[in-house]
Backbone as ProteinMPNN parsed JSONL, in Angstrom:
{"seq_chain_A": "MNDAGNATAPEGPWLIVGLGNPGPSYAANRHNVGFMVVDLLAERLGGSFRAHRSRAMVLEGRLGPPGSGGPRVVLAKPMSFMNVSGGPTGALCSFYRVPPSRLVVIHDELDIGYGVLRLKRGGGDNGHNGLKSITSALGKDYFRVRFGVGRPPGRMDVAAYVLRDFGTVERKDLDYHVDRAADATEALVTEGLERAQSRYNG", "coords_chain_A": {"N_chain_A": [[4.931, -16.008, 15.687], [2.719, -13.164, 15.925], [0.321, -12.151, 13.51], [-0.478, -9.556, 13.529], [-0.159, -6.442, 15.462], [-1.416, -5.124, 18.682], [-3.428, -2.67, 20.388], [-1.692, -2.019, 22.488], [0.782, -2.854, 21.746], [4.287, -3.192, 22.096], [6.15, -2.899, 20.094], [6.324, -0.634, 18.614], [5.346, 1.645, 16.033], [3.196, 0.598, 13.145], [4.227, 0.597, 9.658], [2.765, 1.745, 6.973], [2.864, 1.789, 3.636], [2.239, 3.331, 0.69], [2.509, 2.749, -2.672], [3.589, 4.474, -5.681], [4.106, 6.845, -8.182], [5.659, 10.215, -8.025], [4.078, 13.445, -8.396], [1.845, 15.405, -10.452], [1.213, 14.447, -12.937], [1.143, 11.719, -12.884], [-0.812, 11.132, -11.085], [-3.442, 9.95, -11.412], [-2.914, 7.407, -12.524], [-2.984, 3.881, -13.065], [-0.839, 2.597, -11.793], [-0.416, 4.248, -9.486], [-2.265, 3.51, -7.592], [-1.632, 2.632, -4.972], [-0.984, 5.109, -3.662], [-3.347, 6.289, -3.741], [-4.945, 4.742, -2.052], [-3.646, 5.092, 0.46], [-3.903, 7.823, 0.671], [-6.671, 7.983, 1.222], [-6.712, 6.619, 3.733], [-5.311, 8.525, 5.08], [-7.183, 10.575, 5.074], [-9.083, 9.51, 6.793], [-7.672, 9.362, 9.226], [-7.644, 12.143, 9.652], [-5.486, 13.82, 9.166], [-2.643, 15.477, 7.845], [-0.35, 14.996, 5.195], [3.347, 15.293, 5.591], [6.648, 16.377, 4.748], [9.335, 14.153, 4.876], [12.633, 13.412, 5.877], [13.392, 11.144, 4.657], [12.944, 11.136, 2.059], [10.156, 10.94, 1.586], [6.571, 11.359, 1.969], [4.925, 11.659, 4.947], [2.537, 10.671, 7.545], [1.66, 10.468, 10.839], [-0.306, 8.6, 13.168], [-3.19, 7.158, 14.761], [-5.173, 4.228, 14.062], [-8.632, 3.808, 13.867], [-11.414, 5.228, 15.569], [-11.396, 8.541, 16.96], [-9.576, 8.749, 20.1], [-9.793, 6.029, 20.563], [-7.397, 4.654, 21.005], [-6.213, 2.911, 19.116], [-4.077, 0.923, 17.042], [-0.727, 2.397, 16.58], [0.29, 4.069, 13.636], [2.216, 4.773, 10.808], [1.658, 6.363, 7.924], [2.852, 6.446, 4.702], [4.26, 7.759, 1.629], [6.305, 7.256, -0.753], [8.619, 9.537, -2.221], [10.361, 9.112, -4.255], [10.975, 7.777, -7.504], [8.912, 4.894, -8.611], [10.503, 2.684, -9.126], [12.616, 2.722, -7.345], [11.645, 2.69, -4.709], [12.571, 1.308, -2.566], [14.675, 2.614, -1.283], [13.629, 5.052, 0.182], [11.624, 3.655, 1.759], [13.139, 1.733, 3.168], [14.688, 3.637, 4.798], [12.72, 4.809, 6.157], [11.79, 2.657, 7.791], [14.066, 2.228, 9.283], [14.281, 4.684, 10.636], [11.871, 4.92, 12.14], [12.017, 2.448, 13.393], [10.914, 0.127, 12.579], [10.261, -3.169, 11.947], [10.456, -5.506, 9.183], [8.243, -7.187, 9.484], [6.204, -5.561, 10.364], [5.594, -4.074, 8.347], [3.52, -2.73, 5.762], [2.768, -2.943, 2.482], [1.131, -1.31, -0.126], [-0.005, -1.88, -3.324], [-0.345, -1.885, -6.943], [-1.598, -4.646, -8.802], [-0.933, -6.753, -11.526], [-1.742, -9.418, -12.169], [-4.203, -10.093, -11.244], [-7.89, -9.521, -11.324], [-9.455, -6.416, -12.029], [-9.947, -4.317, -9.128], [-10.147, -6.507, -7.521], [-8.86, -7.817, -4.433], [-5.978, -8.939, -2.764], [-4.55, -10.148, -0.008], [-1.437, -10.634, 1.491], [1.565, -12.183, 2.897], [5.013, -11.802, 2.586], [6.664, -13.568, -0.137], [7.259, -13.386, -3.778], [8.159, -10.708, -6.197], [6.813, -10.453, -8.505], [7.57, -9.208, -10.861], [7.063, -6.64, -10.286], [8.299, -3.396, -10.134], [8.449, -1.672, -7.816], [8.045, -3.365, -5.645], [10.267, -5.07, -6.046], [12.312, -3.347, -5.583], [11.831, -2.704, -2.701], [12.15, -5.225, -1.696], [14.66, -5.764, -2.171], [15.867, -3.965, -0.415], [15.041, -4.654, 2.08], [14.34, -7.389, 2.362], [11.937, -9.965, 1.937], [9.855, -10.452, 3.752], [7.421, -9.055, 4.381], [4.221, -7.446, 4.604], [1.609, -7.471, 2.103], [-0.73, -5.544, 0.301], [-2.515, -6.243, -2.361], [-3.771, -4.689, -5.177], [-5.853, -5.357, -7.515], [-5.342, -4.617, -10.995], [-5.546, -5.813, -13.35], [-4.791, -7.302, -16.584], [-2.993, -5.836, -19.364], [-4.917, -4.962, -22.415], [-4.983, -6.78, -25.41], [-1.879, -6.414, -27.182], [-0.662, -4.483, -25.837], [1.919, -2.653, -24.2], [3.062, -3.513, -21.091], [4.331, -1.575, -19.285], [3.305, 0.803, -20.437], [0.619, 0.463, -19.94], [0.219, 0.448, -17.156], [1.057, 2.912, -16.478], [-0.965, 4.556, -17.453], [-4.016, 6.288, -16.975], [-6.784, 5.092, -14.998], [-9.345, 3.402, -16.811], [-12.523, 4.722, -18.28], [-14.784, 3.161, -17.677], [-13.725, 1.76, -15.429], [-13.224, 3.872, -13.626], [-15.757, 4.508, -12.692], [-16.233, 2.657, -10.524], [-14.02, 3.028, -8.9], [-13.526, 4.549, -6.596], [-15.039, 3.016, -4.721], [-13.633, 0.702, -4.694], [-10.934, 1.528, -3.772], [-11.865, 2.515, -1.273], [-12.511, 0.014, -0.143], [-10.167, -1.388, -0.147], [-8.666, 0.26, 1.615], [-10.115, -0.268, 3.931], [-9.437, -2.944, 4.027], [-6.861, -2.879, 4.674], [-6.766, -1.671, 7.164], [-7.967, -3.67, 8.657], [-6.115, -5.692, 8.365], [-4.041, -4.811, 9.993], [-5.352, -4.261, 12.51], [-6.571, -6.689, 13.029], [-5.259, -8.913, 12.167], [-3.585, -11.004, 9.727], [-5.006, -13.397, 8.807], [-7.712, -13.065, 9.436], [-8.367, -10.829, 7.953], [-7.756, -11.702, 5.399], [-9.787, -13.546, 5.009], [-12.079, -12.106, 4.951], [-11.626, -10.091, 2.887], [-10.033, -11.009, 0.67], [-10.191, -11.71, -2.707]], "CA_chain_A": [[4.736, -14.517, 15.655], [1.312, -12.779, 15.613], [0.381, -11.359, 12.146], [-0.662, -8.051, 13.8], [-0.111, -5.995, 16.89], [-2.649, -4.475, 19.207], [-3.222, -1.196, 20.779], [-0.562, -1.767, 23.56], [2.053, -3.434, 21.236], [5.483, -2.467, 22.525], [7.065, -2.973, 19.091], [6.18, 0.622, 17.843], [4.198, 1.86, 14.896], [3.24, 0.012, 11.811], [4.546, 1.502, 8.525], [1.915, 1.574, 5.772], [3.412, 2.475, 2.419], [1.449, 3.213, -0.662], [3.378, 2.902, -3.978], [3.23, 5.231, -6.755], [5.164, 7.881, -8.805], [5.309, 11.505, -7.488], [3.913, 14.514, -9.506], [0.515, 15.356, -10.829], [0.926, 13.738, -14.21], [0.886, 10.274, -12.503], [-1.771, 10.971, -10.028], [-4.659, 8.943, -11.787], [-2.416, 6.289, -13.141], [-3.059, 2.537, -12.282], [0.46, 2.381, -10.966], [-0.588, 5.061, -8.341], [-3.48, 3.168, -6.66], [-1.264, 2.539, -3.628], [-1.085, 6.377, -3.21], [-4.899, 6.678, -3.546], [-5.502, 4.136, -0.863], [-2.95, 5.746, 1.671], [-4.522, 9.171, 0.738], [-7.836, 7.807, 1.936], [-6.382, 6.471, 4.963], [-4.925, 9.821, 5.716], [-8.378, 11.347, 5.3], [-9.698, 8.745, 8.006], [-6.965, 9.861, 10.347], [-7.838, 13.472, 9.88], [-4.302, 14.585, 9.261], [-2.001, 15.934, 6.559], [1.097, 14.528, 5.044], [4.5, 16.351, 5.782], [7.828, 15.883, 4.18], [10.288, 13.608, 5.813], [14.03, 13.42, 5.364], [13.665, 9.843, 4.069], [12.318, 11.326, 0.797], [8.793, 10.513, 1.596], [5.591, 12.053, 2.716], [4.331, 10.821, 5.981], [1.592, 11.101, 8.461], [1.578, 9.738, 12.068], [-1.552, 8.674, 13.759], [-3.846, 5.856, 15.237], [-6.255, 3.645, 13.346], [-9.756, 3.772, 14.615], [-12.112, 6.452, 16.063], [-10.501, 9.369, 17.898], [-9.614, 8.371, 21.414], [-9.997, 4.696, 20.706], [-6.403, 3.892, 21.468], [-5.941, 2.026, 18.095], [-2.59, 0.956, 16.685], [0.032, 3.482, 16.022], [0.633, 3.746, 12.341], [2.886, 5.854, 9.928], [1.374, 6.308, 6.448], [3.914, 6.912, 3.855], [4.244, 7.828, 0.014], [7.847, 7.516, -1.281], [8.702, 10.571, -3.324], [11.268, 8.674, -5.292], [10.051, 7.003, -8.581], [8.487, 3.53, -8.177], [11.499, 1.626, -9.154], [13.601, 2.85, -6.217], [10.874, 2.867, -3.636], [13.146, 0.595, -1.385], [15.396, 3.586, -0.525], [12.695, 5.748, 1.245], [10.965, 2.681, 2.607], [14.083, 1.316, 4.154], [14.954, 4.761, 5.599], [11.579, 4.969, 7.19], [11.868, 1.47, 8.561], [15.162, 2.623, 10.195], [14.053, 5.927, 11.474], [10.72, 4.483, 12.989], [12.486, 1.346, 14.021], [9.961, -0.774, 12.054], [10.773, -4.415, 11.209], [9.549, -5.872, 8.022], [7.025, -7.899, 10.06], [5.321, -4.426, 10.761], [5.516, -3.099, 7.245], [2.436, -3.048, 4.829], [2.954, -2.232, 1.143], [-0.062, -1.323, -1.01], [0.43, -1.762, -4.627], [-1.132, -2.453, -8.052], [-1.235, -5.982, -9.224], [-1.445, -7.146, -12.946], [-2.239, -10.71, -12.343], [-5.606, -10.232, -10.608], [-8.759, -8.767, -12.053], [-9.602, -5.048, -11.653], [-10.721, -4.247, -8.094], [-10.001, -7.642, -6.532], [-7.851, -7.536, -3.367], [-5.433, -10.177, -2.255], [-3.571, -9.755, 1.156], [-0.394, -11.708, 1.824], [2.863, -11.97, 3.564], [6.132, -12.496, 1.904], [6.618, -13.984, -1.529], [8.029, -12.651, -4.835], [7.743, -9.338, -6.56], [6.081, -10.753, -9.772], [7.884, -8.192, -11.996], [6.708, -5.11, -9.852], [9.647, -2.794, -9.676], [8.49, -1.076, -6.491], [8.31, -4.383, -4.721], [11.545, -5.499, -6.334], [13.236, -2.361, -4.807], [11.706, -2.802, -1.337], [12.53, -6.56, -1.189], [16.179, -5.831, -2.242], [16.352, -3.246, 0.727], [14.533, -5.194, 3.364], [13.956, -8.761, 2.372], [10.576, -10.145, 1.505], [9.023, -10.761, 4.896], [6.474, -7.787, 4.866], [2.839, -7.585, 4.171], [1.247, -6.668, 0.851], [-2.102, -5.438, 0.006], [-2.378, -6.287, -3.65], [-4.837, -4.254, -5.605], [-5.841, -5.87, -8.981], [-5.738, -3.849, -12.057], [-5.811, -6.641, -14.575], [-3.689, -7.318, -17.677], [-3.305, -4.878, -20.566], [-5.591, -5.636, -23.504], [-4.095, -7.011, -26.611], [-0.491, -6.436, -27.076], [-0.226, -3.271, -25.178], [3.022, -2.857, -23.277], [2.774, -3.432, -19.63], [4.664, -0.372, -18.601], [2.401, 1.91, -20.887], [-0.638, 0.212, -19.272], [0.113, 0.863, -15.626], [1.262, 4.327, -16.494], [-2.188, 5.237, -17.999], [-5.089, 6.545, -15.977], [-7.869, 4.206, -15.076], [-10.319, 3.817, -17.9], [-13.676, 5.308, -17.786], [-15.772, 2.31, -16.941], [-13.157, 1.513, -14.11], [-13.484, 4.98, -12.728], [-17.125, 4.4, -11.975], [-16.28, 1.982, -9.326], [-12.651, 3.035, -8.365], [-13.719, 4.898, -5.22], [-15.54, 1.864, -4.016], [-12.472, -0.293, -4.593], [-10.102, 2.04, -2.909], [-12.385, 2.44, 0.004], [-12.458, -1.448, 0.345], [-8.711, -1.562, 0.12], [-8.409, 1.001, 2.885], [-10.8, -1.148, 5.051], [-8.594, -4.136, 4.213], [-5.418, -2.594, 5.358], [-7.005, -1.47, 8.602], [-8.401, -4.966, 9.22], [-4.77, -6.376, 8.428], [-3.199, -4.261, 11.136], [-5.967, -4.349, 13.783], [-7.231, -7.903, 13.362], [-4.387, -9.886, 11.76], [-3.624, -11.28, 8.292], [-5.977, -14.391, 8.418], [-9.103, -12.525, 9.385], [-8.395, -9.813, 6.905], [-7.788, -12.343, 4.186], [-10.999, -14.299, 5.008], [-13.038, -11.066, 4.62], [-11.286, -9.217, 1.706], [-9.415, -11.689, -0.501], [-11.167, -12.023, -3.828]], "C_chain_A": [[3.319, -14.159, 15.286], [1.488, -12.101, 14.27], [0.058, -9.928, 12.342], [-0.47, -7.797, 15.274], [-1.46, -5.729, 17.425], [-2.283, -3.098, 19.822], [-2.223, -0.923, 21.852], [0.866, -2.526, 23.061], [3.181, -2.632, 21.577], [6.411, -2.213, 21.272], [7.242, -1.537, 18.379], [5.229, 0.717, 16.917], [4.196, 0.761, 13.779], [3.596, 0.964, 10.831], [3.581, 1.089, 7.403], [2.34, 2.374, 4.592], [2.681, 2.264, 1.272], [2.409, 3.473, -1.698], [2.807, 3.616, -4.976], [4.322, 6.11, -7.219], [4.705, 9.247, -8.305], [5.007, 12.456, -8.737], [2.484, 14.224, -10.033], [0.22, 14.51, -12.043], [0.861, 12.209, -14.052], [-0.209, 10.005, -11.628], [-2.824, 9.908, -10.211], [-4.044, 7.687, -12.426], [-2.824, 4.96, -12.311], [-1.953, 2.232, -11.394], [0.426, 3.223, -9.639], [-1.675, 4.631, -7.352], [-2.966, 3.004, -5.268], [-1.342, 4.089, -2.873], [-2.492, 6.767, -2.953], [-5.372, 6.072, -2.259], [-4.876, 4.722, 0.444], [-3.472, 7.182, 1.766], [-5.864, 9.062, 1.403], [-7.726, 7.539, 3.308], [-6.088, 7.646, 5.796], [-6.115, 10.637, 6.129], [-9.061, 10.819, 6.646], [-8.955, 9.175, 9.213], [-7.058, 11.296, 10.657], [-6.662, 14.335, 9.926], [-3.747, 14.957, 7.787], [-0.608, 15.37, 6.392], [2.119, 15.606, 5.176], [5.684, 15.425, 5.1], [8.617, 15.291, 5.266], [11.607, 13.489, 5.121], [14.333, 12.181, 4.613], [13.344, 9.843, 2.542], [11.029, 10.623, 0.614], [7.899, 11.391, 2.193], [5.13, 11.199, 3.674], [3.311, 11.404, 6.859], [1.551, 10.1, 9.496], [0.26, 9.67, 12.687], [-1.926, 7.277, 14.362], [-4.887, 5.485, 14.483], [-7.376, 3.674, 14.288], [-10.35, 5.068, 15.03], [-11.137, 7.195, 16.97], [-10.72, 8.863, 19.339], [-9.828, 6.852, 21.708], [-8.716, 3.845, 21.12], [-5.876, 2.766, 20.435], [-4.533, 1.967, 17.839], [-1.983, 2.098, 16.165], [0.485, 3.079, 14.562], [1.304, 5.121, 11.791], [2.474, 5.446, 8.557], [2.481, 7.043, 5.78], [3.699, 6.781, 2.346], [5.72, 8.144, -0.171], [7.837, 8.58, -2.367], [9.727, 10.334, -4.197], [10.394, 8.058, -6.267], [9.809, 5.547, -8.028], [9.677, 2.625, -8.08], [12.745, 1.782, -8.181], [12.809, 3.293, -4.967], [11.711, 2.277, -2.405], [14.002, 1.642, -0.695], [14.649, 4.352, 0.539], [12.075, 4.806, 2.212], [12.048, 2.096, 3.808], [14.56, 2.279, 5.215], [13.898, 4.891, 6.643], [11.592, 3.827, 8.151], [12.881, 1.647, 9.721], [14.834, 3.654, 11.186], [12.979, 5.604, 12.454], [10.986, 3.213, 13.769], [11.238, 0.245, 13.784], [10.465, -2.008, 11.351], [9.915, -4.729, 10.031], [8.356, -6.503, 8.343], [5.954, -6.896, 10.503], [5.168, -3.433, 9.576], [4.414, -3.713, 6.343], [2.653, -2.223, 3.689], [1.657, -2.299, 0.318], [0.419, -0.992, -2.399], [-0.513, -2.358, -5.608], [-0.715, -3.826, -8.407], [-1.687, -6.398, -10.603], [-2.132, -8.392, -12.98], [-3.543, -11.056, -11.636], [-6.469, -9.201, -11.131], [-8.969, -7.389, -11.271], [-10.423, -5.09, -10.282], [-10.621, -5.372, -7.19], [-8.621, -7.349, -5.625], [-7.245, -8.87, -3.045], [-4.298, -9.621, -1.153], [-2.638, -10.906, 1.341], [0.842, -11.285, 2.564], [3.975, -12.603, 2.932], [5.838, -12.818, 0.31], [7.445, -13.116, -2.585], [7.533, -11.292, -5.277], [6.999, -9.389, -7.881], [6.374, -9.75, -10.821], [7.469, -6.827, -11.515], [8.012, -4.559, -9.394], [9.637, -2.173, -8.395], [8.689, -2.182, -5.518], [9.585, -4.959, -4.826], [12.618, -4.681, -5.492], [13.108, -2.586, -3.307], [12.284, -4.178, -0.877], [14.076, -6.54, -1.307], [16.65, -5.019, -0.843], [16.061, -3.888, 1.974], [14.25, -6.676, 3.447], [12.452, -8.791, 2.026], [9.534, -10.383, 2.484], [8.205, -9.603, 5.385], [5.083, -8.144, 4.164], [2.614, -6.847, 2.937], [-0.187, -6.647, 0.69], [-2.063, -5.24, -1.579], [-3.73, -5.899, -4.352], [-5.034, -4.57, -7.117], [-6.174, -4.708, -9.996], [-5.779, -4.486, -13.387], [-4.678, -6.451, -15.523], [-4.056, -6.389, -18.715], [-4.068, -5.563, -21.735], [-4.533, -5.791, -24.705], [-2.71, -7.239, -26.43], [0.221, -5.291, -26.483], [0.886, -3.556, -24.189], [2.593, -2.712, -21.756], [2.976, -2.13, -18.915], [3.683, 0.844, -19.082], [1.006, 1.687, -20.154], [-0.746, 0.719, -17.909], [0.419, 2.241, -15.485], [0.241, 5.193, -17.163], [-3.134, 5.251, -16.833], [-6.082, 5.332, -16.089], [-8.908, 4.434, -16.143], [-11.838, 4.338, -17.336], [-14.714, 4.495, -17.153], [-15.093, 1.896, -15.425], [-13.224, 2.729, -13.257], [-14.76, 5.098, -12.122], [-17.155, 3.741, -10.711], [-14.852, 2.053, -8.539], [-12.853, 3.702, -6.949], [-14.148, 3.88, -4.154], [-14.396, 0.902, -3.718], [-11.346, 0.243, -3.596], [-10.62, 2.252, -1.526], [-12.167, 1.03, 0.779], [-11.055, -1.691, 0.618], [-8.101, -0.881, 1.352], [-8.852, 0.239, 4.044], [-9.819, -2.498, 5.076], [-7.345, -3.985, 4.896], [-5.611, -2.303, 6.782], [-7.242, -2.733, 9.292], [-7.062, -5.707, 9.429], [-4.075, -5.91, 9.689], [-3.924, -4.446, 12.339], [-6.402, -5.79, 14.083], [-6.309, -9.085, 12.949], [-4.612, -10.275, 10.22], [-4.865, -12.295, 7.956], [-7.391, -13.875, 8.372], [-9.313, -11.558, 8.217], [-8.524, -10.691, 5.652], [-9.126, -12.985, 4.135], [-12.116, -13.34, 4.676], [-12.856, -10.31, 3.238], [-10.732, -9.98, 0.469], [-10.453, -12.083, -1.506], [-10.925, -13.276, -4.524]], "O_chain_A": [[2.749, -14.797, 14.401], [2.544, -11.578, 13.915], [0.278, -9.122, 11.439], [-0.575, -8.655, 16.151], [-2.49, -6.015, 16.815], [-1.185, -2.542, 19.787], [-1.907, 0.233, 22.134], [1.827, -2.737, 23.8], [3.117, -1.417, 21.384], [7.344, -1.414, 21.364], [8.209, -1.324, 17.649], [4.28, -0.067, 16.927], [5.212, 0.096, 13.579], [3.326, 2.145, 11.052], [3.726, -0.049, 6.955], [2.164, 3.593, 4.592], [2.476, 1.126, 0.848], [3.137, 4.458, -1.575], [1.609, 3.473, -5.219], [5.409, 6.089, -6.642], [3.502, 9.463, -8.161], [5.535, 12.318, -9.84], [1.993, 13.095, -10.07], [-0.858, 13.932, -12.176], [0.552, 11.5, -15.01], [-0.572, 8.853, -11.388], [-3.079, 9.087, -9.33], [-4.866, 6.894, -12.884], [-2.966, 4.975, -11.088], [-2.135, 1.65, -10.325], [1.203, 2.911, -8.736], [-1.953, 5.339, -6.384], [-3.761, 3.207, -4.351], [-1.7, 4.22, -1.703], [-2.779, 7.515, -2.018], [-6.073, 6.7, -1.467], [-5.584, 4.819, 1.446], [-3.487, 7.729, 2.869], [-6.22, 9.991, 2.128], [-8.488, 8.09, 4.103], [-6.487, 7.796, 6.951], [-6.184, 11.26, 7.188], [-9.527, 11.603, 7.473], [-9.609, 9.357, 10.239], [-6.648, 11.728, 11.734], [-6.664, 15.397, 10.548], [-4.377, 14.734, 6.753], [0.183, 15.288, 7.332], [1.807, 16.764, 4.899], [5.695, 14.203, 4.949], [8.631, 15.767, 6.401], [11.674, 13.468, 3.892], [15.385, 12.09, 3.979], [13.433, 8.831, 1.846], [10.809, 9.849, -0.318], [8.368, 12.23, 2.961], [4.908, 10.027, 3.371], [3.226, 12.631, 6.914], [1.419, 8.921, 9.169], [-0.354, 10.735, 12.748], [-1.095, 6.373, 14.45], [-5.647, 6.395, 14.152], [-7.125, 3.57, 15.489], [-9.666, 6.062, 14.789], [-10.247, 6.639, 17.615], [-11.845, 8.588, 19.755], [-10.011, 6.434, 22.851], [-8.79, 2.673, 21.488], [-5.198, 1.823, 20.844], [-3.78, 2.816, 18.315], [-2.59, 2.797, 15.354], [0.964, 1.974, 14.307], [1.035, 6.254, 12.191], [2.84, 4.383, 8.056], [2.964, 8.086, 6.221], [3.062, 5.847, 1.858], [6.237, 9.186, 0.232], [7.082, 8.477, -3.333], [10.074, 11.253, -4.939], [9.219, 7.808, -5.998], [10.467, 5.105, -7.086], [9.856, 1.897, -7.104], [13.729, 1.047, -8.255], [13.26, 4.181, -4.243], [11.519, 2.765, -1.292], [14.056, 1.555, 0.532], [15.025, 4.293, 1.709], [11.997, 5.117, 3.401], [11.825, 2.038, 5.018], [14.814, 1.893, 6.356], [14.158, 5.057, 7.834], [11.395, 4.082, 9.339], [12.643, 1.307, 10.88], [15.066, 3.529, 12.389], [13.142, 5.999, 13.608], [10.261, 2.915, 14.718], [10.713, -0.369, 14.713], [11.04, -1.911, 10.267], [8.782, -4.262, 9.911], [7.413, -6.416, 7.556], [4.895, -7.311, 10.973], [4.746, -2.282, 9.688], [4.326, -4.926, 6.153], [2.73, -0.997, 3.775], [1.161, -3.409, 0.121], [1.122, -0.01, -2.64], [-1.358, -3.187, -5.272], [0.471, -4.142, -8.313], [-2.902, -6.376, -10.803], [-3.081, -8.518, -13.753], [-3.891, -12.226, -11.479], [-6.004, -8.094, -11.399], [-8.696, -7.267, -10.077], [-11.446, -5.773, -10.221], [-11.024, -5.196, -6.04], [-7.597, -6.798, -6.028], [-7.961, -9.872, -3.053], [-3.385, -8.839, -1.42], [-3.065, -12.06, 1.342], [1.075, -10.099, 2.798], [3.968, -13.816, 2.722], [4.891, -12.341, -0.315], [8.218, -12.235, -2.208], [6.546, -10.795, -4.736], [6.573, -8.326, -8.333], [5.495, -9.446, -11.628], [7.522, -5.89, -12.311], [8.709, -5.057, -8.51], [10.707, -2.08, -7.795], [9.464, -1.991, -4.582], [10.104, -5.375, -3.791], [13.556, -5.183, -4.871], [14.137, -2.662, -2.636], [12.842, -4.27, 0.216], [14.732, -7.272, -0.566], [17.664, -5.372, -0.24], [16.809, -3.686, 2.93], [13.944, -7.175, 4.53], [11.814, -7.752, 1.852], [8.371, -10.515, 2.103], [8.243, -9.203, 6.549], [4.946, -9.012, 3.301], [3.221, -5.814, 2.657], [-0.847, -7.659, 0.923], [-1.626, -4.19, -2.05], [-4.72, -6.614, -4.196], [-4.31, -3.978, -7.917], [-7.142, -3.965, -9.835], [-6.005, -3.847, -14.415], [-3.775, -5.632, -15.351], [-5.232, -6.135, -18.974], [-3.805, -6.741, -21.973], [-3.526, -5.109, -24.893], [-2.297, -8.106, -25.659], [1.436, -5.113, -26.572], [0.843, -4.533, -23.442], [1.837, -1.825, -21.361], [2.156, -1.616, -18.155], [3.315, 1.719, -18.298], [0.332, 2.659, -19.81], [-1.729, 1.366, -17.546], [0.093, 2.81, -14.443], [0.472, 6.373, -17.426], [-3.1, 4.444, -15.904], [-6.179, 4.673, -17.124], [-9.318, 5.574, -16.36], [-12.176, 4.323, -16.152], [-15.441, 4.933, -16.261], [-15.795, 1.737, -14.426], [-13.285, 2.514, -12.046], [-14.887, 5.75, -11.085], [-17.943, 4.102, -9.838], [-14.582, 1.235, -7.66], [-12.139, 3.193, -6.085], [-13.743, 3.866, -2.992], [-14.255, 0.38, -2.612], [-10.89, -0.49, -2.718], [-9.81, 2.167, -0.603], [-11.777, 0.896, 1.939], [-10.78, -2.232, 1.689], [-7.181, -1.379, 2.001], [-8.131, 0.078, 5.029], [-9.508, -3.005, 6.154], [-6.845, -4.86, 5.603], [-4.744, -2.627, 7.592], [-6.782, -2.911, 10.42], [-6.843, -6.286, 10.493], [-3.536, -6.764, 10.393], [-3.257, -4.795, 13.313], [-6.593, -6.126, 15.251], [-6.587, -10.204, 13.378], [-5.609, -9.937, 9.583], [-5.616, -12.08, 7.005], [-8.165, -14.165, 7.46], [-10.377, -11.535, 7.597], [-9.417, -10.396, 4.858], [-9.639, -12.935, 3.017], [-13.103, -13.808, 4.109], [-13.828, -9.966, 2.565], [-10.984, -9.569, -0.664], [-11.461, -12.711, -1.183], [-11.66, -13.621, -5.449]]}, "name": "protein", "num_of_chains": 1, "seq": "MNDAGNATAPEGPWLIVGLGNPGPSYAANRHNVGFMVVDLLAERLGGSFRAHRSRAMVLEGRLGPPGSGGPRVVLAKPMSFMNVSGGPTGALCSFYRVPPSRLVVIHDELDIGYGVLRLKRGGGDNGHNGLKSITSALGKDYFRVRFGVGRPPGRMDVAAYVLRDFGTVERKDLDYHVDRAADATEALVTEGLERAQSRYNG"}
């Protein structure tokens, strides 16, 4: 099976899901970096999210310059809380007829340094409640764009750490890292996993 489709792939769209928690109080949290990356991809597509009956905000479009005939994608932000992201994600896969092999999930990752990217397919959830919920709904054979946020300092509780905003020093480079994660996501869909990994995996 190919890692990615192409402009004329008959399988239908790719579903790109950014994980986060809904509401302005969570918007700048480390746990919401998936939302940040998908928001940037939406800007690149030149569209706006709309509410979908799956309890998610969605935007349909094509990657690449206008008129390029790039791959069809559905960008999505589940409007459930993180630990039940599998419900909206599963509903979107059903609605758009997207198999797990055409699902990309963008999420924060504690076990790699801040701003480091790791692209992979399949694997465990590593304690991430959003991934745990999606895997429970769909199995684990989907792509992940793992955005490193690092481990909490000292004895800080993990949940408290990911639900805090990025620190002052982190914010100086955040736009760059989010932009790079969006580039990596596009490369994954348009060029395949191996090429994207060779270019973006830290």
